[in-house]
Amino acid sequence: EGIGGVIFGMTDDVVPTVFRFEWPEEVKRQLQTENNPNGTITNSDLEMAGLVFLWLMIEHVAPKLYHKHIVLLSDNSPSVAWIDKMASKRSVPAGELLRVLARRLCATKACPITPLHIPGRHNRISDIPSRSFGYKREWHFVNDSDFLTFFNSQFPLPHKQLWQMCRPSTKISSRICHSLLMPGSGTHDWRRLPTLATNIGGTGSSSRGLWNWILTSTQERSHTTSESEHSRSLGQPSDKAFTETVNRLLAEQLARQSPPLDRRSPWLGEVTSIR
């Protein structure tokens, strides 16, 4: 159907933002399925494209990324592995999208991305925007303003803040779809970008330190202790293990940001996002 995600700040003030995008028919027709085994695009390719979308929306929301640490969380293991290695051996579209991401990292002079796999039970906050094009009747919204109202009701932020929504521009979404459909054609200069997105629902209020709120408020509401035990029996990380892993990564990054003695550190802040 589509992709979507959220952006929020950990140590920097960032306007909490949600985005979504519905794949056009030409992309859907190329998706590999049992009924379309000759398709040129896999589901993981789409997930990788979603993470590129997410990065570009981060650039729109927080354009000053010089030496910033960015954590990207996704429930798709292949795309997390591709970004971790910045390489894809088998998928040509994913390789093209990684080159796009590398060019943007170079252009913004951001720190290397920290990708992390997030268990699906913690990813409801991104499932809703990515599946808001007909997956469930109660999640289906044609109008972005109606979707944003629903999203605010499902994930009310602390202190009565409101989510901001950004709609990817036609030019930037066309570029990403072109990279999926015609990898290697090299027709776009990713060092210079068109307008990235349009804001919907006002600018919202900047905030930071929302990680614990995200973790506790976005689990599947039907999640129970027995389900948690079942997840561990399948080799999936427990909630505690997942939280400890993320907190360890954040602590390591914050340590790298700490200034040595009287010298000011260039590592100024961090943005976290989920796809």
PDB file of C-alpha atoms in Angstrom:
ATOM      1  CA  GLU A   1       0.000   0.000   0.000  1.00  0.00           C
ATOM      2  CA  GLY A   2       2.401   2.638   1.219  1.00  0.00           C
ATOM      3  CA  ILE A   3       5.038   3.686   3.704  1.00  0.00           C
ATOM      4  CA  GLY A   4       5.068   5.942   6.723  1.00  0.00           C
ATOM      5  CA  GLY A   5       6.996   6.812   9.836  1.00  0.00           C
ATOM      6  CA  VAL A   6       7.569   9.244  12.673  1.00  0.00           C
ATOM      7  CA  ILE A   7      10.389  11.605  13.615  1.00  0.00           C
ATOM      8  CA  PHE A   8      11.209  12.838  17.114  1.00  0.00           C
ATOM      9  CA  GLY A   9      14.172  14.285  19.010  1.00  0.00           C
ATOM     10  CA  MET A  10      16.189  12.657  21.748  1.00  0.00           C
ATOM     11  CA  THR A  11      18.720  15.314  22.741  1.00  0.00           C
ATOM     12  CA  ASP A  12      17.707  18.023  20.256  1.00  0.00           C
ATOM     13  CA  ASP A  13      14.400  19.865  20.084  1.00  0.00           C
ATOM     14  CA  VAL A  14      12.482  18.514  17.086  1.00  0.00           C
ATOM     15  CA  VAL A  15       8.830  18.926  16.145  1.00  0.00           C
ATOM     16  CA  PRO A  16       7.283  15.412  16.479  1.00  0.00           C
ATOM     17  CA  THR A  17       6.330  14.571  12.905  1.00  0.00           C
ATOM     18  CA  VAL A  18       4.471  11.823  11.075  1.00  0.00           C
ATOM     19  CA  PHE A  19       4.507  11.207   7.327  1.00  0.00           C
ATOM     20  CA  ARG A  20       2.925   8.771   4.890  1.00  0.00           C
ATOM     21  CA  PHE A  21       3.060   8.026   1.161  1.00  0.00           C
ATOM     22  CA  GLU A  22       1.042   5.685  -1.032  1.00  0.00           C
ATOM     23  CA  TRP A  23       2.987   3.797  -3.681  1.00  0.00           C
ATOM     24  CA  PRO A  24       1.845   4.604  -7.233  1.00  0.00           C
ATOM     25  CA  GLU A  25       0.409   1.850  -9.419  1.00  0.00           C
ATOM     26  CA  GLU A  26       3.591   1.483 -11.504  1.00  0.00           C
ATOM     27  CA  VAL A  27       5.498   0.535  -8.342  1.00  0.00           C
ATOM     28  CA  LYS A  28       2.760  -1.788  -7.081  1.00  0.00           C
ATOM     29  CA  ARG A  29       2.736  -3.631 -10.429  1.00  0.00           C
ATOM     30  CA  GLN A  30       6.444  -4.462 -10.055  1.00  0.00           C
ATOM     31  CA  LEU A  31       6.168  -5.900  -6.535  1.00  0.00           C
ATOM     32  CA  GLN A  32       7.164  -9.577  -6.341  1.00  0.00           C
ATOM     33  CA  THR A  33       4.344 -11.757  -5.052  1.00  0.00           C
ATOM     34  CA  GLU A  34       3.141 -15.318  -5.522  1.00  0.00           C
ATOM     35  CA  ASN A  35       0.939 -14.037  -8.310  1.00  0.00           C
ATOM     36  CA  ASN A  36       3.692 -11.864  -9.763  1.00  0.00           C
ATOM     37  CA  PRO A  37       6.968 -13.819  -9.414  1.00  0.00           C
ATOM     38  CA  ASN A  38       8.649 -11.796 -12.167  1.00  0.00           C
ATOM     39  CA  GLY A  39       8.281  -8.488 -10.374  1.00  0.00           C
ATOM     40  CA  THR A  40      11.477  -6.448 -10.104  1.00  0.00           C
ATOM     41  CA  ILE A  41      10.859  -5.035  -6.603  1.00  0.00           C
ATOM     42  CA  THR A  42      10.721  -6.942  -3.316  1.00  0.00           C
ATOM     43  CA  ASN A  43       8.944  -5.901  -0.127  1.00  0.00           C
ATOM     44  CA  SER A  44      12.341  -5.244   1.466  1.00  0.00           C
ATOM     45  CA  ASP A  45      13.196  -2.911  -1.442  1.00  0.00           C
ATOM     46  CA  LEU A  46      10.057  -0.945  -0.608  1.00  0.00           C
ATOM     47  CA  GLU A  47      11.063  -0.872   3.056  1.00  0.00           C
ATOM     48  CA  MET A  48      14.489   0.429   2.048  1.00  0.00           C
ATOM     49  CA  ALA A  49      12.837   3.121  -0.055  1.00  0.00           C
ATOM     50  CA  GLY A  50      10.712   3.967   2.972  1.00  0.00           C
ATOM     51  CA  LEU A  51      13.851   4.587   5.020  1.00  0.00           C
ATOM     52  CA  VAL A  52      15.188   6.904   2.311  1.00  0.00           C
ATOM     53  CA  PHE A  53      11.860   8.738   2.436  1.00  0.00           C
ATOM     54  CA  LEU A  54      12.262   8.916   6.201  1.00  0.00           C
ATOM     55  CA  TRP A  55      15.751  10.381   5.927  1.00  0.00           C
ATOM     56  CA  LEU A  56      14.553  13.047   3.501  1.00  0.00           C
ATOM     57  CA  MET A  57      11.673  13.931   5.827  1.00  0.00           C
ATOM     58  CA  ILE A  58      14.237  14.291   8.620  1.00  0.00           C
ATOM     59  CA  GLU A  59      16.103  16.756   6.412  1.00  0.00           C
ATOM     60  CA  HIS A  60      12.841  18.647   5.972  1.00  0.00           C
ATOM     61  CA  VAL A  61      11.997  18.725   9.692  1.00  0.00           C
ATOM     62  CA  ALA A  62      15.542  19.195  11.045  1.00  0.00           C
ATOM     63  CA  PRO A  63      17.634  20.628   8.195  1.00  0.00           C
ATOM     64  CA  LYS A  64      20.730  21.365  10.289  1.00  0.00           C
ATOM     65  CA  LEU A  65      22.207  17.861  10.480  1.00  0.00           C
ATOM     66  CA  TYR A  66      25.913  18.746  10.593  1.00  0.00           C
ATOM     67  CA  HIS A  67      27.581  16.107  12.814  1.00  0.00           C
ATOM     68  CA  LYS A  68      24.208  14.959  14.153  1.00  0.00           C
ATOM     69  CA  HIS A  69      23.618  11.363  15.253  1.00  0.00           C
ATOM     70  CA  ILE A  70      20.545   9.826  13.631  1.00  0.00           C
ATOM     71  CA  VAL A  71      18.962   6.557  14.769  1.00  0.00           C
ATOM     72  CA  LEU A  72      16.680   4.846  12.244  1.00  0.00           C
ATOM     73  CA  LEU A  73      14.416   2.109  13.599  1.00  0.00           C
ATOM     74  CA  SER A  74      12.597  -0.348  11.342  1.00  0.00           C
ATOM     75  CA  ASP A  75      10.882  -3.702  11.734  1.00  0.00           C
ATOM     76  CA  ASN A  76      12.354  -4.880   8.395  1.00  0.00           C
ATOM     77  CA  SER A  77      15.590  -6.800   9.084  1.00  0.00           C
ATOM     78  CA  PRO A  78      17.054  -6.744   5.523  1.00  0.00           C
ATOM     79  CA  SER A  79      16.833  -2.955   5.195  1.00  0.00           C
ATOM     80  CA  VAL A  80      18.373  -2.504   8.668  1.00  0.00           C
ATOM     81  CA  ALA A  81      21.253  -4.803   7.640  1.00  0.00           C
ATOM     82  CA  TRP A  82      21.733  -2.974   4.336  1.00  0.00           C
ATOM     83  CA  ILE A  83      22.048   0.402   6.061  1.00  0.00           C
ATOM     84  CA  ASP A  84      24.330  -1.060   8.733  1.00  0.00           C
ATOM     85  CA  LYS A  85      26.720  -2.264   6.002  1.00  0.00           C
ATOM     86  CA  MET A  86      25.796   0.448   3.487  1.00  0.00           C
ATOM     87  CA  ALA A  87      25.780  -2.324   0.905  1.00  0.00           C
ATOM     88  CA  SER A  88      23.422  -4.815  -0.732  1.00  0.00           C
ATOM     89  CA  LYS A  89      24.817  -7.835  -2.539  1.00  0.00           C
ATOM     90  CA  ARG A  90      21.673  -9.077  -4.258  1.00  0.00           C
ATOM     91  CA  SER A  91      19.137  -6.271  -4.542  1.00  0.00           C
ATOM     92  CA  VAL A  92      19.870  -3.778  -7.304  1.00  0.00           C
ATOM     93  CA  PRO A  93      17.134  -1.318  -6.225  1.00  0.00           C
ATOM     94  CA  ALA A  94      18.381  -1.415  -2.623  1.00  0.00           C
ATOM     95  CA  GLY A  95      21.923  -0.721  -3.826  1.00  0.00           C
ATOM     96  CA  GLU A  96      20.689   2.297  -5.749  1.00  0.00           C
ATOM     97  CA  LEU A  97      18.793   3.591  -2.711  1.00  0.00           C
ATOM     98  CA  LEU A  98      21.868   3.142  -0.510  1.00  0.00           C
ATOM     99  CA  ARG A  99      23.836   5.294  -2.940  1.00  0.00           C
ATOM    100  CA  VAL A 100      21.131   7.958  -2.631  1.00  0.00           C
ATOM    101  CA  LEU A 101      21.386   7.777   1.159  1.00  0.00           C
ATOM    102  CA  ALA A 102      25.191   7.974   1.041  1.00  0.00           C
ATOM    103  CA  ARG A 103      25.039  11.108  -1.117  1.00  0.00           C
ATOM    104  CA  ARG A 104      22.664  12.768   1.329  1.00  0.00           C
ATOM    105  CA  LEU A 105      24.848  11.829   4.304  1.00  0.00           C
ATOM    106  CA  CYS A 106      27.782  13.413   2.519  1.00  0.00           C
ATOM    107  CA  ALA A 107      25.793  16.516   1.551  1.00  0.00           C
ATOM    108  CA  THR A 108      24.493  17.116   5.085  1.00  0.00           C
ATOM    109  CA  LYS A 109      27.745  16.055   6.788  1.00  0.00           C
ATOM    110  CA  ALA A 110      25.719  14.046   9.286  1.00  0.00           C
ATOM    111  CA  CYS A 111      27.331  11.270  11.331  1.00  0.00           C
ATOM    112  CA  PRO A 112      26.954   7.672  10.109  1.00  0.00           C
ATOM    113  CA  ILE A 113      23.415   6.416  10.659  1.00  0.00           C
ATOM    114  CA  THR A 114      22.689   4.014  13.503  1.00  0.00           C
ATOM    115  CA  PRO A 115      20.093   1.537  12.162  1.00  0.00           C
ATOM    116  CA  LEU A 116      18.247  -0.655  14.645  1.00  0.00           C
ATOM    117  CA  HIS A 117      15.634  -3.371  14.247  1.00  0.00           C
ATOM    118  CA  ILE A 118      12.508  -2.640  16.267  1.00  0.00           C
ATOM    119  CA  PRO A 119      10.186  -5.547  17.155  1.00  0.00           C
ATOM    120  CA  GLY A 120       6.888  -5.361  15.332  1.00  0.00           C
ATOM    121  CA  ARG A 121       4.941  -5.098  18.573  1.00  0.00           C
ATOM    122  CA  HIS A 122       6.609  -1.713  19.161  1.00  0.00           C
ATOM    123  CA  ASN A 123       6.000  -0.470  15.635  1.00  0.00           C
ATOM    124  CA  ARG A 124       2.281   0.263  15.688  1.00  0.00           C
ATOM    125  CA  ILE A 125       3.063   3.974  15.527  1.00  0.00           C
ATOM    126  CA  SER A 126       4.488   3.451  12.027  1.00  0.00           C
ATOM    127  CA  ASP A 127       2.153   0.663  10.959  1.00  0.00           C
ATOM    128  CA  ILE A 128      -0.834   3.001  11.045  1.00  0.00           C
ATOM    129  CA  PRO A 129       0.529   5.671   8.634  1.00  0.00           C
ATOM    130  CA  SER A 130       2.014   3.091   6.251  1.00  0.00           C
ATOM    131  CA  ARG A 131      -1.242   1.109   6.200  1.00  0.00           C
ATOM    132  CA  SER A 132      -3.632   4.055   6.117  1.00  0.00           C
ATOM    133  CA  PHE A 133      -4.547   3.564   2.469  1.00  0.00           C
ATOM    134  CA  GLY A 134      -7.046   0.727   2.844  1.00  0.00           C
ATOM    135  CA  TYR A 135      -5.418  -2.017   4.966  1.00  0.00           C
ATOM    136  CA  LYS A 136      -8.026  -1.534   7.714  1.00  0.00           C
ATOM    137  CA  ARG A 137     -11.261   0.373   7.465  1.00  0.00           C
ATOM    138  CA  GLU A 138     -10.609   2.198  10.741  1.00  0.00           C
ATOM    139  CA  TRP A 139      -7.153   3.248   9.509  1.00  0.00           C
ATOM    140  CA  HIS A 140      -8.201   4.262   5.996  1.00  0.00           C
ATOM    141  CA  PHE A 141      -8.000   8.005   5.342  1.00  0.00           C
ATOM    142  CA  VAL A 142      -8.007   9.714   1.952  1.00  0.00           C
ATOM    143  CA  ASN A 143      -7.563  13.158   3.462  1.00  0.00           C
ATOM    144  CA  ASP A 144      -4.278  13.919   5.252  1.00  0.00           C
ATOM    145  CA  SER A 145      -5.931  16.297   7.707  1.00  0.00           C
ATOM    146  CA  ASP A 146      -8.412  13.602   8.769  1.00  0.00           C
ATOM    147  CA  PHE A 147      -5.554  11.132   9.142  1.00  0.00           C
ATOM    148  CA  LEU A 148      -3.600  13.577  11.331  1.00  0.00           C
ATOM    149  CA  THR A 149      -6.629  14.089  13.593  1.00  0.00           C
ATOM    150  CA  PHE A 150      -6.945  10.312  13.987  1.00  0.00           C
ATOM    151  CA  PHE A 151      -3.205   9.907  14.609  1.00  0.00           C
ATOM    152  CA  ASN A 152      -3.252  12.546  17.351  1.00  0.00           C
ATOM    153  CA  SER A 153      -6.129  10.690  19.000  1.00  0.00           C
ATOM    154  CA  GLN A 154      -4.254   7.371  18.857  1.00  0.00           C
ATOM    155  CA  PHE A 155      -0.886   8.715  20.037  1.00  0.00           C
ATOM    156  CA  PRO A 156      -1.509  11.828  22.167  1.00  0.00           C
ATOM    157  CA  LEU A 157       1.799  13.461  22.994  1.00  0.00           C
ATOM    158  CA  PRO A 158       2.764  14.581  26.514  1.00  0.00           C
ATOM    159  CA  HIS A 159       1.856  18.107  27.661  1.00  0.00           C
ATOM    160  CA  LYS A 160      -0.982  18.345  25.111  1.00  0.00           C
ATOM    161  CA  GLN A 161       1.400  18.684  22.199  1.00  0.00           C
ATOM    162  CA  LEU A 162       0.219  17.845  18.700  1.00  0.00           C
ATOM    163  CA  TRP A 163       1.883  15.895  15.917  1.00  0.00           C
ATOM    164  CA  GLN A 164       2.894  17.690  12.753  1.00  0.00           C
ATOM    165  CA  MET A 165       2.451  15.912   9.421  1.00  0.00           C
ATOM    166  CA  CYS A 166       4.604  16.381   6.355  1.00  0.00           C
ATOM    167  CA  ARG A 167       3.542  15.313   2.871  1.00  0.00           C
ATOM    168  CA  PRO A 168       6.443  14.342   0.554  1.00  0.00           C
ATOM    169  CA  SER A 169       6.561  16.533  -2.525  1.00  0.00           C
ATOM    170  CA  THR A 170       5.699  15.093  -5.936  1.00  0.00           C
ATOM    171  CA  LYS A 171       9.209  15.755  -7.214  1.00  0.00           C
ATOM    172  CA  ILE A 172      10.969  13.957  -4.359  1.00  0.00           C
ATOM    173  CA  SER A 173       8.581  10.978  -4.388  1.00  0.00           C
ATOM    174  CA  SER A 174       9.025  10.674  -8.161  1.00  0.00           C
ATOM    175  CA  ARG A 175      12.791  10.539  -7.690  1.00  0.00           C
ATOM    176  CA  ILE A 176      12.561   7.708  -5.173  1.00  0.00           C
ATOM    177  CA  CYS A 177      10.102   5.747  -7.320  1.00  0.00           C
ATOM    178  CA  HIS A 178      12.454   6.202 -10.279  1.00  0.00           C
ATOM    179  CA  SER A 179      15.310   4.752  -8.213  1.00  0.00           C
ATOM    180  CA  LEU A 180      13.137   1.705  -7.487  1.00  0.00           C
ATOM    181  CA  LEU A 181      11.953   1.181 -11.044  1.00  0.00           C
ATOM    182  CA  MET A 182      15.092   2.159 -12.964  1.00  0.00           C
ATOM    183  CA  PRO A 183      18.115   1.667 -10.697  1.00  0.00           C
ATOM    184  CA  GLY A 184      21.408   2.736 -12.212  1.00  0.00           C
ATOM    185  CA  SER A 185      19.932   5.207 -14.678  1.00  0.00           C
ATOM    186  CA  GLY A 186      21.601   8.068 -12.805  1.00  0.00           C
ATOM    187  CA  THR A 187      19.260  10.765 -14.068  1.00  0.00           C
ATOM    188  CA  HIS A 188      19.001  12.728 -10.811  1.00  0.00           C
ATOM    189  CA  ASP A 189      21.565  14.749  -8.892  1.00  0.00           C
ATOM    190  CA  TRP A 190      20.921  13.838  -5.260  1.00  0.00           C
ATOM    191  CA  ARG A 191      23.373  16.435  -4.003  1.00  0.00           C
ATOM    192  CA  ARG A 192      20.768  19.098  -4.742  1.00  0.00           C
ATOM    193  CA  LEU A 193      17.163  18.564  -3.819  1.00  0.00           C
ATOM    194  CA  PRO A 194      13.822  20.046  -4.819  1.00  0.00           C
ATOM    195  CA  THR A 195      11.296  21.013  -2.183  1.00  0.00           C
ATOM    196  CA  LEU A 196      11.081  18.010   0.133  1.00  0.00           C
ATOM    197  CA  ALA A 197       7.638  18.240   1.689  1.00  0.00           C
ATOM    198  CA  THR A 198       4.672  20.330   2.732  1.00  0.00           C
ATOM    199  CA  ASN A 199       3.648  20.655   6.383  1.00  0.00           C
ATOM    200  CA  ILE A 200       0.089  19.860   7.416  1.00  0.00           C
ATOM    201  CA  GLY A 201      -1.578  20.754  10.690  1.00  0.00           C
ATOM    202  CA  GLY A 202       0.622  23.651  11.741  1.00  0.00           C
ATOM    203  CA  THR A 203       4.230  23.580  12.882  1.00  0.00           C
ATOM    204  CA  GLY A 204       3.663  21.963  16.280  1.00  0.00           C
ATOM    205  CA  SER A 205       5.934  22.469  19.284  1.00  0.00           C
ATOM    206  CA  SER A 206       9.529  21.274  19.416  1.00  0.00           C
ATOM    207  CA  SER A 207      10.434  18.769  22.089  1.00  0.00           C
ATOM    208  CA  ARG A 208      13.064  16.217  23.012  1.00  0.00           C
ATOM    209  CA  GLY A 209      13.480  13.035  25.053  1.00  0.00           C
ATOM    210  CA  LEU A 210      10.361  11.250  23.825  1.00  0.00           C
ATOM    211  CA  TRP A 211      11.936   7.779  23.564  1.00  0.00           C
ATOM    212  CA  ASN A 212      10.444   6.290  26.751  1.00  0.00           C
ATOM    213  CA  TRP A 213       7.039   7.660  25.833  1.00  0.00           C
ATOM    214  CA  ILE A 214       7.326   6.171  22.328  1.00  0.00           C
ATOM    215  CA  LEU A 215       8.320   2.788  23.712  1.00  0.00           C
ATOM    216  CA  THR A 216       5.515   2.518  26.247  1.00  0.00           C
ATOM    217  CA  SER A 217       2.694   4.080  24.230  1.00  0.00           C
ATOM    218  CA  THR A 218       3.153   2.381  20.867  1.00  0.00           C
ATOM    219  CA  GLN A 219       2.966  -1.302  21.729  1.00  0.00           C
ATOM    220  CA  GLU A 220       0.098  -3.357  20.392  1.00  0.00           C
ATOM    221  CA  ARG A 221      -2.694  -2.778  22.863  1.00  0.00           C
ATOM    222  CA  SER A 222      -3.502  -6.477  23.015  1.00  0.00           C
ATOM    223  CA  HIS A 223       0.063  -7.311  24.054  1.00  0.00           C
ATOM    224  CA  THR A 224       0.094  -9.564  27.144  1.00  0.00           C
ATOM    225  CA  THR A 225       2.642 -11.301  29.342  1.00  0.00           C
ATOM    226  CA  SER A 226       1.974 -14.630  27.634  1.00  0.00           C
ATOM    227  CA  GLU A 227       2.630 -12.997  24.239  1.00  0.00           C
ATOM    228  CA  SER A 228       5.913 -11.634  25.568  1.00  0.00           C
ATOM    229  CA  GLU A 229       6.929 -15.100  26.734  1.00  0.00           C
ATOM    230  CA  HIS A 230       5.931 -16.516  23.349  1.00  0.00           C
ATOM    231  CA  SER A 231       8.127 -13.919  21.610  1.00  0.00           C
ATOM    232  CA  ARG A 232      11.111 -14.952  23.702  1.00  0.00           C
ATOM    233  CA  SER A 233      10.477 -18.609  22.907  1.00  0.00           C
ATOM    234  CA  LEU A 234      10.720 -17.702  19.212  1.00  0.00           C
ATOM    235  CA  GLY A 235      14.085 -16.058  19.766  1.00  0.00           C
ATOM    236  CA  GLN A 236      12.747 -12.496  19.571  1.00  0.00           C
ATOM    237  CA  PRO A 237      14.141  -9.908  22.001  1.00  0.00           C
ATOM    238  CA  SER A 238      12.066  -9.176  25.082  1.00  0.00           C
ATOM    239  CA  ASP A 239      10.839  -5.646  25.730  1.00  0.00           C
ATOM    240  CA  LYS A 240      13.489  -5.273  28.431  1.00  0.00           C
ATOM    241  CA  ALA A 241      16.292  -6.497  26.157  1.00  0.00           C
ATOM    242  CA  PHE A 242      15.154  -4.214  23.353  1.00  0.00           C
ATOM    243  CA  THR A 243      14.985  -1.203  25.673  1.00  0.00           C
ATOM    244  CA  GLU A 244      18.430  -1.972  27.083  1.00  0.00           C
ATOM    245  CA  THR A 245      19.890  -2.254  23.574  1.00  0.00           C
ATOM    246  CA  VAL A 246      18.492   1.099  22.491  1.00  0.00           C
ATOM    247  CA  ASN A 247      19.507   2.816  25.721  1.00  0.00           C
ATOM    248  CA  ARG A 248      23.029   1.416  25.387  1.00  0.00           C
ATOM    249  CA  LEU A 249      23.322   2.766  21.827  1.00  0.00           C
ATOM    250  CA  LEU A 250      22.015   6.148  22.905  1.00  0.00           C
ATOM    251  CA  ALA A 251      24.398   6.237  25.881  1.00  0.00           C
ATOM    252  CA  GLU A 252      27.329   5.451  23.597  1.00  0.00           C
ATOM    253  CA  GLN A 253      26.344   8.226  21.246  1.00  0.00           C
ATOM    254  CA  LEU A 254      25.853  10.702  24.074  1.00  0.00           C
ATOM    255  CA  ALA A 255      29.299   9.762  25.407  1.00  0.00           C
ATOM    256  CA  ARG A 256      30.763  10.596  22.011  1.00  0.00           C
ATOM    257  CA  GLN A 257      28.961  13.937  22.196  1.00  0.00           C
ATOM    258  CA  SER A 258      30.427  14.805  25.637  1.00  0.00           C
ATOM    259  CA  PRO A 259      33.121  17.507  25.373  1.00  0.00           C
ATOM    260  CA  PRO A 260      36.629  16.537  26.594  1.00  0.00           C
ATOM    261  CA  LEU A 261      37.706  18.897  29.389  1.00  0.00           C
ATOM    262  CA  ASP A 262      37.478  22.518  28.199  1.00  0.00           C
ATOM    263  CA  ARG A 263      37.233  21.692  24.498  1.00  0.00           C
ATOM    264  CA  ARG A 264      33.783  21.941  22.966  1.00  0.00           C
ATOM    265  CA  SER A 265      32.640  18.787  21.239  1.00  0.00           C
ATOM    266  CA  PRO A 266      31.267  19.064  17.682  1.00  0.00           C
ATOM    267  CA  TRP A 267      28.751  16.275  18.382  1.00  0.00           C
ATOM    268  CA  LEU A 268      25.739  18.412  19.103  1.00  0.00           C
ATOM    269  CA  GLY A 269      22.628  16.341  19.066  1.00  0.00           C
ATOM    270  CA  GLU A 270      20.505  13.499  17.921  1.00  0.00           C
ATOM    271  CA  VAL A 271      17.330  12.786  16.044  1.00  0.00           C
ATOM    272  CA  THR A 272      15.479   9.502  16.233  1.00  0.00           C
ATOM    273  CA  SER A 273      12.918   8.179  13.790  1.00  0.00           C
ATOM    274  CA  ILE A 274      10.875   5.052  13.256  1.00  0.00           C
ATOM    275  CA  ARG A 275       9.739   3.443  10.035  1.00  0.00           C
TER     276      ARG A 275
END
